[in-house]
Coordinates of C-alpha atoms in Angstrom, one line a residue:
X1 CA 19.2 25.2 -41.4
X2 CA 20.2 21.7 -41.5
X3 CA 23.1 21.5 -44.0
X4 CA 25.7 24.7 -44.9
X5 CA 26.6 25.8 -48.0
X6 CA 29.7 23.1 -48.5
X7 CA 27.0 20.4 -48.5
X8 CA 24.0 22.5 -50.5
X9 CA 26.3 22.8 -53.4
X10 CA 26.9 18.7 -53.9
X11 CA 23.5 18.5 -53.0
X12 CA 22.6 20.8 -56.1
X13 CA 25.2 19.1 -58.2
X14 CA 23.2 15.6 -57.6
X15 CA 19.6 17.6 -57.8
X16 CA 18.0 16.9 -54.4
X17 CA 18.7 19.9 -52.5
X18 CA 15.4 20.4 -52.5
X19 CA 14.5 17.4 -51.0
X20 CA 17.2 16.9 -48.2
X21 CA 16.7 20.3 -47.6
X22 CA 12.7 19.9 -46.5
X23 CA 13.7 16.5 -45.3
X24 CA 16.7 17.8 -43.3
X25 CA 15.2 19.2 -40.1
X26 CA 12.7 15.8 -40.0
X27 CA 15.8 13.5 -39.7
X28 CA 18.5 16.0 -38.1
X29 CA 17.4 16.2 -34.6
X30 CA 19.4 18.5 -31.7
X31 CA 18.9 16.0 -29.2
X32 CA 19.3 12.0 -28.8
X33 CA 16.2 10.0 -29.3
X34 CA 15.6 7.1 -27.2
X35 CA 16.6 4.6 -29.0
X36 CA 20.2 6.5 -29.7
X37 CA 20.6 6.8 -26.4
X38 CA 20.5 3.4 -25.8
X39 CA 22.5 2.7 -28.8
X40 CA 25.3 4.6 -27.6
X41 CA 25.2 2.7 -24.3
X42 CA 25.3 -1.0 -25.7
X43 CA 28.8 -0.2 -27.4
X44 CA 32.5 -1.1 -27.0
X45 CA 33.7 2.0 -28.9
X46 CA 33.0 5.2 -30.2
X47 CA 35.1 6.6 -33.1
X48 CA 36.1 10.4 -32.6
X49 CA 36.7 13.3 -34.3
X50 CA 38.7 16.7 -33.3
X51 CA 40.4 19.5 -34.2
X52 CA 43.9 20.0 -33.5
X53 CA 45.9 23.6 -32.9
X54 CA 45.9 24.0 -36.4
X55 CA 42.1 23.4 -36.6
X56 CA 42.7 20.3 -38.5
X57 CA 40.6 17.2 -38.1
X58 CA 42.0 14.4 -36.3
X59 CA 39.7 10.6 -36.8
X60 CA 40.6 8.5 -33.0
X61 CA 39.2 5.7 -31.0
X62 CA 37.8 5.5 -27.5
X63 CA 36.8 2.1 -26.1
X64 CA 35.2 1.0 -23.0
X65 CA 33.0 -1.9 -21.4
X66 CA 29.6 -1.5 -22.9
X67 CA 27.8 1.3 -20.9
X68 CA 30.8 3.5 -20.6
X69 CA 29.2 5.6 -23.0
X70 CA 25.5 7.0 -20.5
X71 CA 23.0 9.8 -22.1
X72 CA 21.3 11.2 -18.5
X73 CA 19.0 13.4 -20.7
X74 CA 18.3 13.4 -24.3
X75 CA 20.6 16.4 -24.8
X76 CA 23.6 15.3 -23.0
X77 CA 25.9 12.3 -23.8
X78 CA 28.7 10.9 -20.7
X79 CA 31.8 8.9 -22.0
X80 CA 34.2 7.3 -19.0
X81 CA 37.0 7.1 -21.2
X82 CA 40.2 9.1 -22.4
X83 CA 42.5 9.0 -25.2
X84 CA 45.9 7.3 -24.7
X85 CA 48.8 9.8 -24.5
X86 CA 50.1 10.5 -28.0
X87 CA 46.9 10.3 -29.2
X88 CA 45.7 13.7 -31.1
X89 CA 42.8 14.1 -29.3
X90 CA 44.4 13.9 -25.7
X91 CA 45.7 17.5 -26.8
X92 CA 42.8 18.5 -28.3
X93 CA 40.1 17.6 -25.3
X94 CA 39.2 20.2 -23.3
X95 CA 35.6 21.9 -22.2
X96 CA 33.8 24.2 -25.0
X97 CA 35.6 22.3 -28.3
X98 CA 33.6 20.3 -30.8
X99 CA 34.1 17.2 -31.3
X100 CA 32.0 14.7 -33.4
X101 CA 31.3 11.0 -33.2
X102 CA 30.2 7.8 -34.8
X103 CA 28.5 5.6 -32.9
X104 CA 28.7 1.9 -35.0
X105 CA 28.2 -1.6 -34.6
X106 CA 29.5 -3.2 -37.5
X107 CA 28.0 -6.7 -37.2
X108 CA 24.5 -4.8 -36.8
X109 CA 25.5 -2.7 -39.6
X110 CA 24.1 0.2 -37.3
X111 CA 25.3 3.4 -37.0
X112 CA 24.6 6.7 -35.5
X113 CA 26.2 10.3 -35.9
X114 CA 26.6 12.9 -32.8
X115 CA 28.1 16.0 -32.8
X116 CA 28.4 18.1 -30.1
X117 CA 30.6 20.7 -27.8
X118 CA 32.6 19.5 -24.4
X119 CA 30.7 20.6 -21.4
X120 CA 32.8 19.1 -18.9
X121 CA 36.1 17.2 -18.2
X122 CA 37.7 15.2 -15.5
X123 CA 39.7 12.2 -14.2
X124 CA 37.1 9.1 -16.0
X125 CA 36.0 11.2 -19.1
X126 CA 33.9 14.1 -20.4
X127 CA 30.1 15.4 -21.3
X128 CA 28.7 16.6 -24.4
X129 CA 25.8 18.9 -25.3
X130 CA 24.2 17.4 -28.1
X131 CA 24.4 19.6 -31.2
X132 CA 23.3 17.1 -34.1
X133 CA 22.2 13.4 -34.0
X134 CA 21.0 11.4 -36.8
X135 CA 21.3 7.5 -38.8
X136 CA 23.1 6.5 -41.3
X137 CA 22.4 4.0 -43.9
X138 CA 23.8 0.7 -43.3
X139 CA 25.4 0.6 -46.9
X140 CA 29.1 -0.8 -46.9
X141 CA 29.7 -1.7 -43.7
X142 CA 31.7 -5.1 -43.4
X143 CA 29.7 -7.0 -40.3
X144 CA 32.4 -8.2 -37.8
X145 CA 31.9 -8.2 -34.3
X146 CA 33.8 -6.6 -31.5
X147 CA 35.5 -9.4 -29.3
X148 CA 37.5 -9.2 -25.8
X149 CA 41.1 -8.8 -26.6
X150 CA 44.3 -7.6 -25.0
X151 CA 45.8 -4.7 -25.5
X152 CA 49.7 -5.1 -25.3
X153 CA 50.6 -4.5 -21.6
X154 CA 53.3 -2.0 -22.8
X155 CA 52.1 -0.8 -26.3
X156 CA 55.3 0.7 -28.3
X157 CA 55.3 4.4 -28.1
X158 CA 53.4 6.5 -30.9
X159 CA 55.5 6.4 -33.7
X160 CA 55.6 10.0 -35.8
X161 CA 54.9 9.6 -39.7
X162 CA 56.1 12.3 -42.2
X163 CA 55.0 9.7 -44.8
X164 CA 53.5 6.5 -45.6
X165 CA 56.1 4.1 -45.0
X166 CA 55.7 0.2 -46.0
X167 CA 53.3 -0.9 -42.9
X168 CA 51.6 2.1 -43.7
X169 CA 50.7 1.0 -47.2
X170 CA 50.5 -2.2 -46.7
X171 CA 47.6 -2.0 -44.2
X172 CA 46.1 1.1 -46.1
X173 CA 45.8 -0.8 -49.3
X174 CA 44.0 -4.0 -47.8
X175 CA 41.8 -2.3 -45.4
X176 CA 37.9 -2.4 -46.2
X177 CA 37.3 0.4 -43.5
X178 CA 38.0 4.0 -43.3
X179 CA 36.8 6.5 -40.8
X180 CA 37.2 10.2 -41.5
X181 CA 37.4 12.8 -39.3
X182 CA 36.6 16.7 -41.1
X183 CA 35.3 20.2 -40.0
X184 CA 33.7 23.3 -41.5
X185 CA 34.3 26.6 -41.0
X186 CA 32.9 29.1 -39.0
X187 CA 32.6 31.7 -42.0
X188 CA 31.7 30.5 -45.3
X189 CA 35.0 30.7 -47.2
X190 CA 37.1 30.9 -44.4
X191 CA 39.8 27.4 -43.8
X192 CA 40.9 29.1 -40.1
X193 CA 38.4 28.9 -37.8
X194 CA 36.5 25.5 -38.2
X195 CA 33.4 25.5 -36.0
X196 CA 31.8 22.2 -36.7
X197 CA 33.5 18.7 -36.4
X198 CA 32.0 15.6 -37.7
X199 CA 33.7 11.5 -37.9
X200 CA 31.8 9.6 -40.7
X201 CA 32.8 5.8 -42.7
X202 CA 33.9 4.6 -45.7
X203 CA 33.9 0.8 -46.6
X204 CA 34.6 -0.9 -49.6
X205 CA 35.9 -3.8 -51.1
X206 CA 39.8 -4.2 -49.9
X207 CA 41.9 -2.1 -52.0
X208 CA 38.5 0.5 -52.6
X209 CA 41.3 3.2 -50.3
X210 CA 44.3 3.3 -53.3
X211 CA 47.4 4.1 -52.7
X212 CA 50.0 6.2 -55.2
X213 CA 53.4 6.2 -55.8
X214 CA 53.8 9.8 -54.2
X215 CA 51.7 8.7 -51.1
X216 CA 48.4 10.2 -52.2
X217 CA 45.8 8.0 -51.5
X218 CA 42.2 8.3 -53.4
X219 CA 38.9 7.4 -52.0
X220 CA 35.8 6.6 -54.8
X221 CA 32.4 7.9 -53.3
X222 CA 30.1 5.1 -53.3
X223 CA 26.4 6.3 -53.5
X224 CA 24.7 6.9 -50.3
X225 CA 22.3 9.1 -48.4
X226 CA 23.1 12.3 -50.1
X227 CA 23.8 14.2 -47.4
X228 CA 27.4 15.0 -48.3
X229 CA 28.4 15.9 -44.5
X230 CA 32.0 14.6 -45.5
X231 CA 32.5 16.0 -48.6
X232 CA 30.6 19.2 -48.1
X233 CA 32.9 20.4 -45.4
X234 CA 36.0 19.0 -47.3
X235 CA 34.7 21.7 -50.0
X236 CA 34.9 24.6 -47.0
X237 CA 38.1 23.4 -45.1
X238 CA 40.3 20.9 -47.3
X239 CA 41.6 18.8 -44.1
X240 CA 40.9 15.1 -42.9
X241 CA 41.3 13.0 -40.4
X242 CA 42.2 9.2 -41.5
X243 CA 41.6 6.4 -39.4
X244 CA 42.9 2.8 -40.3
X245 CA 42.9 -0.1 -38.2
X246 CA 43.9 -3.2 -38.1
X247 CA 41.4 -5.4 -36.5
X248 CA 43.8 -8.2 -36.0
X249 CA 46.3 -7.0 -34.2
X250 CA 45.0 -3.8 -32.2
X251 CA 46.8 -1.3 -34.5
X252 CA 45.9 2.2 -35.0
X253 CA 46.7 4.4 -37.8
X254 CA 45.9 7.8 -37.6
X255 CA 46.6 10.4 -40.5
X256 CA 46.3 14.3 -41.1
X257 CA 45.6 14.9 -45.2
X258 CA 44.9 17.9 -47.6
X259 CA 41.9 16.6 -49.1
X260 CA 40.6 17.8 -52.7
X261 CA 37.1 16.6 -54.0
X262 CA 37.2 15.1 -57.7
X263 CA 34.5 15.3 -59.7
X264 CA 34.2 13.5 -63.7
X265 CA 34.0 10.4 -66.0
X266 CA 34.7 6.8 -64.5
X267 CA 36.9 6.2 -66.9
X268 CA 39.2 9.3 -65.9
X269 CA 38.8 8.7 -62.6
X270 CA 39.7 5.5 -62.9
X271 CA 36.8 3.9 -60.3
X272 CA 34.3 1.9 -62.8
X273 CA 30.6 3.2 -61.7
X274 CA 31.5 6.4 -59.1
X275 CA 31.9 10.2 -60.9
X276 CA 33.5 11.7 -57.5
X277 CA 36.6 10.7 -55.8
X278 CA 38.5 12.3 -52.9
X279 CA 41.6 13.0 -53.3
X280 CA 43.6 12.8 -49.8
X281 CA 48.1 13.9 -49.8
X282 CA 48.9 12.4 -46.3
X283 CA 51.0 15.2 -44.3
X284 CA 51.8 13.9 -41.2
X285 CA 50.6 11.0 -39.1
X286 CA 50.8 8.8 -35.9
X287 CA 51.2 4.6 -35.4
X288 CA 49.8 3.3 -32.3
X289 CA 50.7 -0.6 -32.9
X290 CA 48.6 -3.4 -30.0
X291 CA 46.9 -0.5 -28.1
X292 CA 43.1 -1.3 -28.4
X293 CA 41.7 -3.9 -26.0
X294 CA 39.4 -5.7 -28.6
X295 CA 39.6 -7.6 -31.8
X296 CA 37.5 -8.1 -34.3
X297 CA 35.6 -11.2 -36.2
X298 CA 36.5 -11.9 -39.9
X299 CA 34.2 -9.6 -41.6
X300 CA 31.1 -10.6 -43.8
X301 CA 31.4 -8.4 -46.3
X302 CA 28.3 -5.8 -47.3
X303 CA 26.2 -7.4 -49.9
X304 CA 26.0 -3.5 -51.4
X305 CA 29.3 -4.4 -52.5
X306 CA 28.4 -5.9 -55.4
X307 CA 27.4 -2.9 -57.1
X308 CA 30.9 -1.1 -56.6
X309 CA 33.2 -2.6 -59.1
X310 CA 36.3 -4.1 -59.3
X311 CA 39.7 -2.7 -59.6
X312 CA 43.2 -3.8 -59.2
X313 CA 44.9 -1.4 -57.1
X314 CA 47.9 -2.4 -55.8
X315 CA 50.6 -0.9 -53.7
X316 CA 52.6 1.6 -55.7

């Protein structure tokens, strides 16, 4: 089966669980065709997701010189790189977990999905069996290219969040990009033992991520493929992984959130043309400020924007 019961019943909701689920198995392979293969190797960073001791999600950020990143065989994907220390998936990586990842290339507007199970570790990087691989639509992706930067010689060290603080908000509320790290369980019903991990994106005009006085942030769900790998698992196990950053400088922001799926009128949920919002209250969270080695182009935005509204959502 292509898609478990978290993503069966938003299908259902929408009508087309019929459809996705004969189209499912077409477009879901267990392996890497050619052309991801070569995707994968072109890039100069890969966007992670993992699960931490508490089998929460964690969203992170590998990068590397493009062909850091090798398939050998269609069911096996090499990355030469590791997380920086601090970073939630340096704990986390270790042979036979899951991890999940998002192959993009924003000024393409590509983007491919890959999630798999550790095979192998060492001193460079690690393998991957290939569990899933499929495309994503192109829809809301900003287009801004991936330039040679410098990472900060001696980065500050990770700084630990309890809560957004100003910089938090700040960035959160003008960002236009959002990954998300989340998992489902191994046991329909049960939030312990998550089984699957998968990283996916969310993009949107700047201020599309708002930001509430208590810290809660909401997230409208823009129509897309209809897949609901996100928001499916979110209705299994309620954790995400949040990844902001901050193309200018090299900044990462990585949050932990208890995640709850809205459903209703615009108007009550107060995003003009979306009737589904996610609902994320931050728990705890990690700074990383000048670590990545690359900056970023000023974006162009999607032209799918134009269908998404306006709001005015400021800080809080």
């Amino acid at each position: 089966m292509s898609f478990h019961t978290g993503e069966i019943a938003l299908q259902r909701q929408e009508g087309v669980d019929a459809q996705l689920g004969a189209m499912g198995p077409r477009v879901i392979r267990d392996h890497l065709p050619q052309q991801h293969r070569d995707f994968f190797a072109q890039l100069p960073f890969v966007v992670v997701g993992s699960l931490d001791e508490r089998q929460r999600p964690w969203a992170s950020l590998l990068t590397g010189t493009p062909g850091f990143m090798q398939s050998p065989d269609a069911h096996r994907l090499r990355i030469d790189a590791l997380p920086e220390a601090g970073d939630p998936l340096a704990a986390a990586l270790r042979p036979d977990v899951p991890l999940g990842l998002l192959g993009i290339e924003p000024h393409t507007r590509r983007r491919n999905r890959l999630n798999g199970q550790v095979t192998a570790l060492d001193a460079q990087g690690f393998d991957l069996a290939v569990g899933q691989s499929f495309g994503n639509c192109p829809r809301y992706i900003q287009a801004r290219e991936a330039l040679p930067g410098t990472a900060a010689s001696s980065p500050s060290a990770p700084e630990a969040l309890t809560e957004l603080d100003d910089d938090a908000r700040t960035l959160i509320a003008a960002t236009d990009t959002l990954f998300i790290a989340s998992a489902h369980p191994h046991a329909a019903g049960s939030a312990e033992a998550a089984e699957g991990v998968d990283v996916s994106h969310r993009g949107g005009r700047p201020g599309f991520v708002r930001v509430g006085a208590d810290g809660s942030l909401a997230v409208p769900d823009f129509e897309g493929n209809r897949f609901f790998n996100t928001l499916g698992n979110l209705l299994l196990h309620p954790w995400a992984g949040l990844l902001f950053v901050d193309f200018a400088r090299g900044d990462l922001l990585q949050l932990s959130a208890r995640a709850q799926v809205l459903t209703g009128t615009p108007e009550a949920l107060g995003f003009k043309g979306v009737t589904r919002v996610l609902r994320l209250q931050v728990d705890r969270g990690w700074r990383r400020r000048g670590v990545l080695p690359l900056r970023w182009s000023t974006p162009r935005p999607s032209p799918y924007l134009e269908g998404t509204g306006h709001w005015v959502a400021p800080v809080a």
